Amino acid sequence: MKKQEQNATDQSILDVFSGESVENPFAIFSKMRTMGAVIPIPSPIAAIKGQTWMVTRMEEAMQVLKDHAHFTVDGGSIDGNSNLMQSNADPSAPPTFLNAKSMLSVDEPDHRRLRRLVSKAFTPKYMESLRPLVQKIADELLDQVEDKDEFDIVKDYAYPLPINVISEMLGVPKVDQAQIRVWSEGIAHGLGLGRKEPGVAEQIRAFGEYIVQLVADKRQHPDDDLISQLVSIEEEGDKLDESELISMISLLIFAGHETTSNLIATGTLMLLDHPEQLEKLKTDLNLIPGAVKELLRFNGPSTMAGPRFATEDIEIAGQQIKRGDMVIPVLKSANRDELQFSDPEELDLTRSIKRHMAFGQGIHMCLGAPLARVEGEVAFSTLLRRMPNLHLSIPREDVNWQFMLSSQGVKSLPVAF
């Protein structure tokens, strides 16, 4: 490849990190897959030593995410690198999942210990038991807009539904939910690979201070909620220390709504973009569970998994990965792998999907995946049942997107019904 063409290709790949291709990164991903299953790219983070690689196909992405002997989430454990989650941390700020130990930033055995202490609250059985609560919240949200000429799917439905659910689970007061959204959006939009927007440190500090106070309140006034359980939990002589507790709760609050909010908003737009598929779904709402899987595959909430670092030299797909190299599995590219799916660029709500990577893989697979599926199923079925004539109230080209941490999402989605 000529140097000029290589530079143009490198820049198009880096656009995925900057958000320049936020609306439709799939053309870049398709080009990346033709270049190889594992391709070298310019590092988006100047401080990272060694080569950076992108993993574009499913088998290789799964290998990286499941091979904990050769890959770690903690770059700080490799000579000369730092832990990305904590590299920009203010040491004086309260602990959150961004600047203290959490399930995102550690591997075994710490990860197993942290996950075990909360996993009982996130079993598929318990998530399924929340379906009536999710249904109640979905109906209440649509009740509030049914007399209007139009509403915003993101602001009025996709965001408040999961934040209401996770708040009920955790015991977060409803009066605080609006402020949590401000903090979450500031953090999500202000951080990403190789960037840190002005003001995000203040958002992280304020969010952490709020969690510290919330935990203090639960110690004084425990209730039947997950935070109260985490405050008092002890399993096999082990429990969360104060820093881990604050970090864990901040992660559950943040991650407990961002993923599902993106699923509902982006999924609704994808349905409106494919009217023949939408009609098929409206005709038979029994297709909803499979449709949610396909929407997750087609344009899921997370663009890429958190970076991994090679703990020793290893070869993948013919590429020589060196110790300390940063490896980034691209989930949205893997989910359109031509070797795994027929016509992967087509949305087919009746597609039989044995596996997808929207929630990652391995020990760091999204803890709340079962809850996100329940929320997605209820959200789409309720929306289509109550508002079968749903349509965009603005031109399609006016829909705005935004880049958040490792994901892309719809900023707003005005609709009429």
Short mmCIF file of C-alpha atoms in Angstrom, two decimals:
data_model
loop_
_atom_site.label_atom_id
_atom_site.label_comp_id
_atom_site.label_asym_id
_atom_site.label_seq_id
_atom_site.Cartn_x
_atom_site.Cartn_y
_atom_site.Cartn_z
CA MET A 1 0.00 0.00 0.00
CA LYS A 2 1.36 3.44 -0.92
CA LYS A 3 2.31 5.66 2.04
CA GLN A 4 -0.36 8.27 1.16
CA GLU A 5 -3.06 5.59 1.04
CA GLN A 6 -1.76 4.07 4.30
CA ASN A 7 -1.94 7.47 6.03
CA ALA A 8 -5.52 7.95 4.82
CA THR A 9 -6.45 4.49 6.10
CA ASP A 10 -4.78 5.16 9.43
CA GLN A 11 -6.69 8.42 9.80
CA SER A 12 -10.03 6.79 8.96
CA ILE A 13 -9.43 4.19 11.66
CA LEU A 14 -8.51 6.86 14.20
CA ASP A 15 -11.79 8.62 13.36
CA VAL A 16 -13.49 5.79 15.24
CA PHE A 17 -11.87 7.10 18.44
CA SER A 18 -12.44 10.79 17.74
CA GLY A 19 -16.10 10.40 16.87
CA GLU A 20 -15.71 11.76 13.33
CA SER A 21 -17.41 8.64 12.01
CA VAL A 22 -19.82 8.39 14.89
CA GLU A 23 -22.98 8.08 12.79
CA ASN A 24 -21.81 5.23 10.60
CA PRO A 25 -18.47 3.61 11.46
CA PHE A 26 -19.39 0.38 9.68
CA ALA A 27 -17.75 1.30 6.36
CA ILE A 28 -14.47 1.74 8.25
CA PHE A 29 -14.99 -1.57 10.05
CA SER A 30 -15.66 -3.34 6.76
CA LYS A 31 -12.43 -1.96 5.33
CA MET A 32 -10.58 -3.03 8.47
CA ARG A 33 -11.80 -6.63 8.11
CA THR A 34 -10.43 -6.76 4.57
CA MET A 35 -7.06 -5.68 5.98
CA GLY A 36 -6.99 -8.57 8.44
CA ALA A 37 -8.44 -10.05 11.61
CA VAL A 38 -5.77 -8.24 13.63
CA ILE A 39 -4.37 -4.99 12.22
CA PRO A 40 -1.78 -2.49 13.50
CA ILE A 41 -2.95 1.09 14.00
CA PRO A 42 -1.38 4.32 15.24
CA SER A 43 -1.83 4.48 18.99
CA PRO A 44 -4.67 6.79 20.11
CA ILE A 45 -2.82 7.22 23.42
CA ALA A 46 0.65 8.73 23.28
CA ALA A 47 1.62 7.39 26.72
CA ILE A 48 1.12 3.75 25.71
CA LYS A 49 4.36 2.03 24.79
CA GLY A 50 4.49 -0.64 22.12
CA GLN A 51 2.22 -1.28 19.15
CA THR A 52 -1.56 -0.86 19.20
CA TRP A 53 -3.72 -3.45 17.41
CA MET A 54 -7.37 -3.61 16.45
CA VAL A 55 -9.15 -6.97 16.37
CA THR A 56 -11.80 -6.89 13.67
CA ARG A 57 -13.24 -10.42 13.52
CA MET A 58 -15.23 -12.51 15.97
CA GLU A 59 -13.03 -15.56 16.57
CA GLU A 60 -9.93 -13.51 17.23
CA ALA A 61 -11.86 -10.99 19.38
CA MET A 62 -13.22 -13.84 21.49
CA GLN A 63 -9.73 -15.29 21.82
CA VAL A 64 -8.37 -12.02 23.19
CA LEU A 65 -11.27 -11.48 25.59
CA LYS A 66 -11.20 -15.05 26.92
CA ASP A 67 -7.44 -15.61 27.08
CA HIS A 68 -6.66 -14.20 30.52
CA ALA A 69 -3.28 -15.91 30.57
CA HIS A 70 -1.98 -13.76 27.72
CA PHE A 71 -4.07 -10.57 28.02
CA THR A 72 -4.90 -8.28 30.93
CA VAL A 73 -7.11 -5.20 31.37
CA ASP A 74 -4.49 -3.69 33.69
CA GLY A 75 -1.82 -2.01 31.62
CA GLY A 76 -0.16 -1.00 34.86
CA SER A 77 0.94 -4.59 35.36
CA ILE A 78 3.09 -4.36 32.21
CA ASP A 79 6.48 -2.64 32.34
CA GLY A 80 6.31 1.01 31.33
CA ASN A 81 2.53 1.25 30.89
CA SER A 82 -0.24 2.56 33.14
CA ASN A 83 -3.76 1.51 34.07
CA LEU A 84 -5.92 3.37 31.55
CA MET A 85 -8.88 3.52 33.92
CA GLN A 86 -6.76 5.32 36.50
CA SER A 87 -4.15 7.15 34.41
CA ASN A 88 -6.00 10.49 34.56
CA ALA A 89 -7.23 10.01 38.12
CA ASP A 90 -7.18 12.74 40.74
CA PRO A 91 -5.71 10.95 43.77
CA SER A 92 -7.64 13.27 46.09
CA ALA A 93 -11.03 12.49 44.51
CA PRO A 94 -13.42 9.94 46.04
CA PRO A 95 -13.08 6.45 44.54
CA THR A 96 -15.20 5.58 41.51
CA PHE A 97 -14.91 2.89 38.86
CA LEU A 98 -12.82 5.40 36.89
CA ASN A 99 -10.10 5.97 39.47
CA ALA A 100 -10.18 2.99 41.86
CA LYS A 101 -10.24 -0.79 41.73
CA SER A 102 -13.37 -2.14 40.02
CA MET A 103 -14.45 -5.15 37.99
CA LEU A 104 -13.46 -3.20 34.87
CA SER A 105 -9.86 -2.66 35.88
CA VAL A 106 -8.73 -5.92 37.48
CA ASP A 107 -8.33 -9.55 36.43
CA GLU A 108 -8.35 -12.77 38.44
CA PRO A 109 -8.37 -13.37 41.34
CA ASP A 110 -9.60 -9.88 42.31
CA HIS A 111 -12.21 -9.84 39.55
CA ARG A 112 -13.75 -13.13 40.70
CA ARG A 113 -13.96 -11.85 44.26
CA LEU A 114 -15.61 -8.54 43.30
CA ARG A 115 -18.02 -10.13 40.85
CA ARG A 116 -19.03 -12.87 43.26
CA LEU A 117 -20.10 -10.33 45.85
CA VAL A 118 -22.70 -8.81 43.50
CA SER A 119 -23.47 -11.68 41.13
CA LYS A 120 -26.38 -12.99 43.21
CA ALA A 121 -28.26 -9.80 42.44
CA PHE A 122 -27.67 -10.17 38.70
CA THR A 123 -28.72 -13.75 37.98
CA PRO A 124 -30.92 -14.29 34.91
CA LYS A 125 -33.66 -15.58 37.24
CA TYR A 126 -33.66 -12.41 39.32
CA MET A 127 -33.47 -10.19 36.23
CA GLU A 128 -36.50 -11.98 34.80
CA SER A 129 -38.37 -11.37 38.07
CA LEU A 130 -37.96 -7.64 37.43
CA ARG A 131 -40.02 -7.79 34.23
CA PRO A 132 -43.24 -6.53 35.94
CA LEU A 133 -41.30 -3.57 37.38
CA VAL A 134 -39.79 -2.76 33.98
CA GLN A 135 -43.26 -3.03 32.40
CA LYS A 136 -44.73 -0.67 35.00
CA ILE A 137 -42.02 1.92 34.41
CA ALA A 138 -42.33 1.66 30.60
CA ASP A 139 -46.09 2.21 30.76
CA GLU A 140 -45.73 5.14 33.14
CA LEU A 141 -43.24 6.84 30.83
CA LEU A 142 -45.49 6.45 27.78
CA ASP A 143 -48.49 7.63 29.83
CA GLN A 144 -46.65 10.91 30.31
CA VAL A 145 -46.24 11.55 26.57
CA GLU A 146 -49.32 9.97 24.99
CA ASP A 147 -51.22 13.28 24.92
CA LYS A 148 -48.38 15.13 23.21
CA ASP A 149 -47.91 15.56 19.48
CA GLU A 150 -44.37 14.24 19.68
CA PHE A 151 -41.69 13.26 22.18
CA ASP A 152 -37.99 12.44 22.35
CA ILE A 153 -37.29 8.71 22.56
CA VAL A 154 -33.93 9.36 24.26
CA LYS A 155 -35.00 11.95 26.85
CA ASP A 156 -38.49 10.65 27.57
CA TYR A 157 -38.09 6.88 27.26
CA ALA A 158 -34.70 5.30 26.49
CA TYR A 159 -32.83 7.10 29.26
CA PRO A 160 -35.35 7.21 32.14
CA LEU A 161 -36.47 3.59 31.81
CA PRO A 162 -33.16 1.90 32.74
CA ILE A 163 -32.14 4.59 35.23
CA ASN A 164 -35.48 4.12 37.02
CA VAL A 165 -34.96 0.36 37.10
CA ILE A 166 -31.36 0.45 38.38
CA SER A 167 -32.33 3.12 40.92
CA GLU A 168 -35.10 0.88 42.25
CA MET A 169 -32.65 -2.02 42.50
CA LEU A 170 -29.92 -0.03 44.22
CA GLY A 171 -32.07 2.23 46.36
CA VAL A 172 -31.12 5.53 44.67
CA PRO A 173 -33.69 8.25 45.49
CA LYS A 174 -35.75 9.34 42.50
CA VAL A 175 -35.01 13.00 43.23
CA ASP A 176 -31.34 12.32 42.44
CA GLN A 177 -31.85 10.68 39.05
CA ALA A 178 -31.74 13.89 37.01
CA GLN A 179 -28.42 14.85 38.57
CA ILE A 180 -27.04 11.36 37.99
CA ARG A 181 -27.85 11.78 34.31
CA VAL A 182 -25.89 15.05 34.20
CA TRP A 183 -22.86 13.40 35.80
CA SER A 184 -23.12 10.26 33.65
CA GLU A 185 -23.37 12.21 30.40
CA GLY A 186 -20.50 14.48 31.40
CA ILE A 187 -18.29 11.49 32.21
CA ALA A 188 -19.33 9.40 29.19
CA HIS A 189 -18.90 12.24 26.70
CA GLY A 190 -15.77 13.63 28.31
CA LEU A 191 -13.66 10.49 28.41
CA GLY A 192 -12.45 8.09 25.76
CA LEU A 193 -9.30 6.51 24.43
CA GLY A 194 -6.74 9.26 24.17
CA ARG A 195 -8.98 12.14 25.26
CA LYS A 196 -10.13 13.93 28.38
CA GLU A 197 -12.47 16.90 27.96
CA PRO A 198 -12.29 19.94 30.25
CA GLY A 199 -14.54 19.67 33.29
CA VAL A 200 -14.76 15.88 33.36
CA ALA A 201 -12.57 15.67 36.50
CA GLU A 202 -15.09 17.82 38.33
CA GLN A 203 -17.92 15.55 37.14
CA ILE A 204 -16.08 12.47 38.41
CA ARG A 205 -15.40 14.12 41.77
CA ALA A 206 -19.02 15.20 42.22
CA PHE A 207 -20.29 11.74 41.26
CA GLY A 208 -17.89 10.09 43.72
CA GLU A 209 -18.84 12.47 46.53
CA TYR A 210 -22.50 11.67 45.93
CA ILE A 211 -21.87 7.90 46.19
CA VAL A 212 -19.90 8.39 49.41
CA GLN A 213 -22.86 10.24 50.94
CA LEU A 214 -25.35 7.70 49.60
CA VAL A 215 -23.43 4.85 51.23
CA ALA A 216 -23.23 6.78 54.49
CA ASP A 217 -27.02 7.22 54.39
CA LYS A 218 -27.52 3.50 53.80
CA ARG A 219 -25.32 2.66 56.76
CA GLN A 220 -27.56 4.81 58.96
CA HIS A 221 -30.83 3.77 57.34
CA PRO A 222 -30.51 0.37 55.63
CA ASP A 223 -33.36 -0.78 53.43
CA ASP A 224 -34.26 -3.69 51.16
CA ASP A 225 -32.05 -2.61 48.27
CA LEU A 226 -28.76 -3.69 46.71
CA ILE A 227 -26.64 -0.89 48.19
CA SER A 228 -27.80 -1.79 51.68
CA GLN A 229 -26.95 -5.42 50.94
CA LEU A 230 -23.49 -4.48 49.65
CA VAL A 231 -22.84 -2.39 52.74
CA SER A 232 -23.54 -5.35 55.00
CA ILE A 233 -22.59 -8.30 52.80
CA GLU A 234 -20.04 -10.84 53.89
CA GLU A 235 -19.42 -14.02 51.95
CA GLU A 236 -16.91 -16.68 52.93
CA GLY A 237 -15.20 -14.16 55.19
CA ASP A 238 -14.74 -11.67 52.37
CA LYS A 239 -16.37 -8.32 51.75
CA LEU A 240 -15.81 -5.06 49.93
CA ASP A 241 -13.54 -2.52 51.54
CA GLU A 242 -14.73 1.10 51.52
CA SER A 243 -12.93 2.07 48.31
CA GLU A 244 -14.14 -1.05 46.48
CA LEU A 245 -17.68 -0.47 47.74
CA ILE A 246 -17.85 3.12 46.48
CA SER A 247 -16.25 2.12 43.18
CA MET A 248 -18.62 -0.83 42.73
CA ILE A 249 -21.76 1.22 43.34
CA SER A 250 -20.62 3.98 40.98
CA LEU A 251 -20.03 1.35 38.29
CA LEU A 252 -23.44 -0.27 38.80
CA ILE A 253 -25.21 3.10 38.59
CA PHE A 254 -23.28 4.25 35.54
CA ALA A 255 -23.21 1.01 33.57
CA GLY A 256 -26.72 0.05 34.68
CA HIS A 257 -28.36 2.54 32.38
CA GLU A 258 -25.91 3.70 29.68
CA THR A 259 -25.89 0.39 27.80
CA THR A 260 -29.65 -0.14 27.81
CA SER A 261 -30.37 3.48 26.97
CA ASN A 262 -28.23 3.15 23.85
CA LEU A 263 -29.87 -0.17 22.99
CA ILE A 264 -33.39 1.29 23.14
CA ALA A 265 -32.63 4.55 21.34
CA THR A 266 -30.38 3.15 18.60
CA GLY A 267 -32.58 0.07 18.23
CA THR A 268 -35.68 2.24 17.70
CA LEU A 269 -33.88 4.21 15.00
CA MET A 270 -32.72 1.02 13.31
CA LEU A 271 -36.32 -0.22 13.22
CA LEU A 272 -37.50 3.08 11.72
CA ASP A 273 -34.69 2.83 9.16
CA HIS A 274 -35.98 -0.63 8.11
CA PRO A 275 -39.75 -0.25 7.73
CA GLU A 276 -40.25 -3.75 6.31
CA GLN A 277 -38.60 -5.26 9.38
CA LEU A 278 -40.59 -2.94 11.64
CA GLU A 279 -43.86 -4.07 10.05
CA LYS A 280 -42.87 -7.69 10.50
CA LEU A 281 -42.24 -7.04 14.19
CA LYS A 282 -45.48 -5.13 14.74
CA THR A 283 -47.39 -7.98 13.13
CA ASP A 284 -45.88 -10.51 15.52
CA LEU A 285 -44.57 -9.18 18.82
CA ASN A 286 -43.50 -12.74 19.71
CA LEU A 287 -40.46 -11.99 17.55
CA ILE A 288 -39.27 -9.42 20.12
CA PRO A 289 -36.70 -11.60 22.01
CA GLY A 290 -34.96 -12.61 18.79
CA ALA A 291 -35.29 -9.08 17.44
CA VAL A 292 -33.45 -7.68 20.47
CA LYS A 293 -30.57 -10.10 19.81
CA GLU A 294 -30.42 -8.99 16.18
CA LEU A 295 -30.52 -5.30 17.11
CA LEU A 296 -27.67 -5.92 19.54
CA ARG A 297 -25.69 -7.65 16.79
CA PHE A 298 -26.53 -5.13 14.08
CA ASN A 299 -25.74 -1.94 15.98
CA GLY A 300 -25.14 -2.68 19.65
CA PRO A 301 -24.50 -0.14 22.40
CA SER A 302 -20.72 -0.63 22.69
CA THR A 303 -18.33 -0.03 19.83
CA MET A 304 -15.31 -1.73 21.36
CA ALA A 305 -14.29 -3.66 24.42
CA GLY A 306 -11.89 -2.14 26.90
CA PRO A 307 -8.29 -2.40 25.71
CA ARG A 308 -6.26 -5.48 26.67
CA PHE A 309 -2.50 -5.64 27.09
CA ALA A 310 -0.39 -8.62 26.09
CA THR A 311 1.34 -10.12 29.12
CA GLU A 312 3.79 -12.00 26.89
CA ASP A 313 4.57 -12.43 23.20
CA ILE A 314 1.83 -14.25 21.29
CA GLU A 315 0.81 -14.77 17.67
CA ILE A 316 -2.79 -14.11 16.58
CA ALA A 317 -4.01 -14.42 12.99
CA GLY A 318 -0.42 -14.32 11.77
CA GLN A 319 0.45 -11.13 13.65
CA GLN A 320 3.23 -11.08 16.23
CA ILE A 321 1.86 -9.39 19.33
CA LYS A 322 4.61 -8.31 21.74
CA ARG A 323 4.45 -8.08 25.52
CA GLY A 324 2.96 -4.69 26.46
CA ASP A 325 1.18 -4.17 23.12
CA MET A 326 -2.35 -2.77 23.42
CA VAL A 327 -5.07 -4.84 21.73
CA ILE A 328 -8.57 -3.44 21.12
CA PRO A 329 -11.38 -5.88 20.19
CA VAL A 330 -13.93 -4.00 18.05
CA LEU A 331 -17.29 -5.47 19.04
CA LYS A 332 -19.34 -3.79 16.32
CA SER A 333 -16.97 -5.06 13.64
CA ALA A 334 -16.93 -8.59 15.06
CA ASN A 335 -20.73 -8.60 15.04
CA ARG A 336 -20.69 -8.00 11.28
CA ASP A 337 -18.05 -10.61 10.53
CA GLU A 338 -18.78 -12.14 7.13
CA LEU A 339 -17.26 -15.39 8.32
CA GLN A 340 -19.88 -15.68 11.08
CA PHE A 341 -23.10 -14.25 9.61
CA SER A 342 -24.76 -14.40 6.22
CA ASP A 343 -25.53 -10.92 4.86
CA PRO A 344 -24.18 -9.32 8.06
CA GLU A 345 -24.83 -5.78 6.82
CA GLU A 346 -28.57 -6.54 6.62
CA LEU A 347 -30.97 -6.22 9.56
CA ASP A 348 -32.99 -9.45 9.77
CA LEU A 349 -35.17 -9.72 12.86
CA THR A 350 -35.85 -13.40 12.18
CA ARG A 351 -32.15 -14.25 12.04
CA SER A 352 -31.13 -17.19 14.22
CA ILE A 353 -28.24 -15.94 16.34
CA LYS A 354 -26.21 -18.42 18.34
CA ARG A 355 -23.82 -15.80 19.67
CA HIS A 356 -22.92 -12.14 19.37
CA MET A 357 -20.43 -9.86 21.08
CA ALA A 358 -22.53 -6.82 22.03
CA PHE A 359 -21.89 -7.48 25.74
CA GLY A 360 -18.30 -8.67 25.33
CA GLN A 361 -17.00 -12.09 26.32
CA GLY A 362 -14.94 -13.72 29.05
CA ILE A 363 -14.85 -12.77 32.71
CA HIS A 364 -15.45 -9.12 31.88
CA MET A 365 -18.65 -9.80 29.95
CA CYS A 366 -21.30 -7.27 30.97
CA LEU A 367 -22.74 -8.25 34.35
CA GLY A 368 -26.06 -6.60 33.51
CA ALA A 369 -26.58 -8.30 30.14
CA PRO A 370 -29.64 -10.30 31.33
CA LEU A 371 -31.21 -7.10 32.68
CA ALA A 372 -30.49 -5.21 29.46
CA ARG A 373 -32.25 -7.94 27.46
CA VAL A 374 -35.32 -7.82 29.71
CA GLU A 375 -35.44 -4.03 29.52
CA GLY A 376 -35.00 -4.08 25.75
CA GLU A 377 -37.75 -6.64 25.24
CA VAL A 378 -40.20 -4.72 27.42
CA ALA A 379 -39.24 -1.34 25.95
CA PHE A 380 -39.72 -2.36 22.31
CA SER A 381 -42.86 -4.45 22.83
CA THR A 382 -44.54 -1.70 24.88
CA LEU A 383 -43.57 1.03 22.43
CA LEU A 384 -44.82 -0.84 19.37
CA ARG A 385 -47.99 -2.09 21.06
CA ARG A 386 -49.01 1.34 22.29
CA MET A 387 -47.67 3.44 19.42
CA PRO A 388 -47.82 1.33 16.26
CA ASN A 389 -47.67 4.41 14.01
CA LEU A 390 -44.39 5.65 15.46
CA HIS A 391 -42.27 7.67 13.01
CA LEU A 392 -39.52 10.28 13.03
CA SER A 393 -40.73 13.86 13.38
CA ILE A 394 -37.51 15.30 11.91
CA PRO A 395 -35.65 14.52 8.68
CA ARG A 396 -33.47 11.42 9.03
CA GLU A 397 -30.33 13.40 8.24
CA ASP A 398 -31.00 15.66 11.23
CA VAL A 399 -30.61 12.83 13.76
CA ASN A 400 -27.56 13.63 15.89
CA TRP A 401 -25.10 11.09 17.27
CA GLN A 402 -22.48 11.30 19.96
CA PHE A 403 -19.35 9.39 20.93
CA MET A 404 -19.25 8.20 24.55
CA LEU A 405 -16.34 6.36 26.17
CA SER A 406 -16.27 3.23 23.97
CA SER A 407 -19.72 3.58 22.43
CA GLN A 408 -21.80 5.56 19.99
CA GLY A 409 -25.34 6.63 20.70
CA VAL A 410 -28.19 8.78 19.46
CA LYS A 411 -28.16 12.20 21.13
CA SER A 412 -31.89 12.76 20.64
CA LEU A 413 -34.65 11.07 18.63
CA PRO A 414 -37.81 13.18 18.18
CA VAL A 415 -40.76 11.01 17.10
CA ALA A 416 -44.48 11.35 16.52
CA PHE A 417 -47.10 8.62 16.75
#
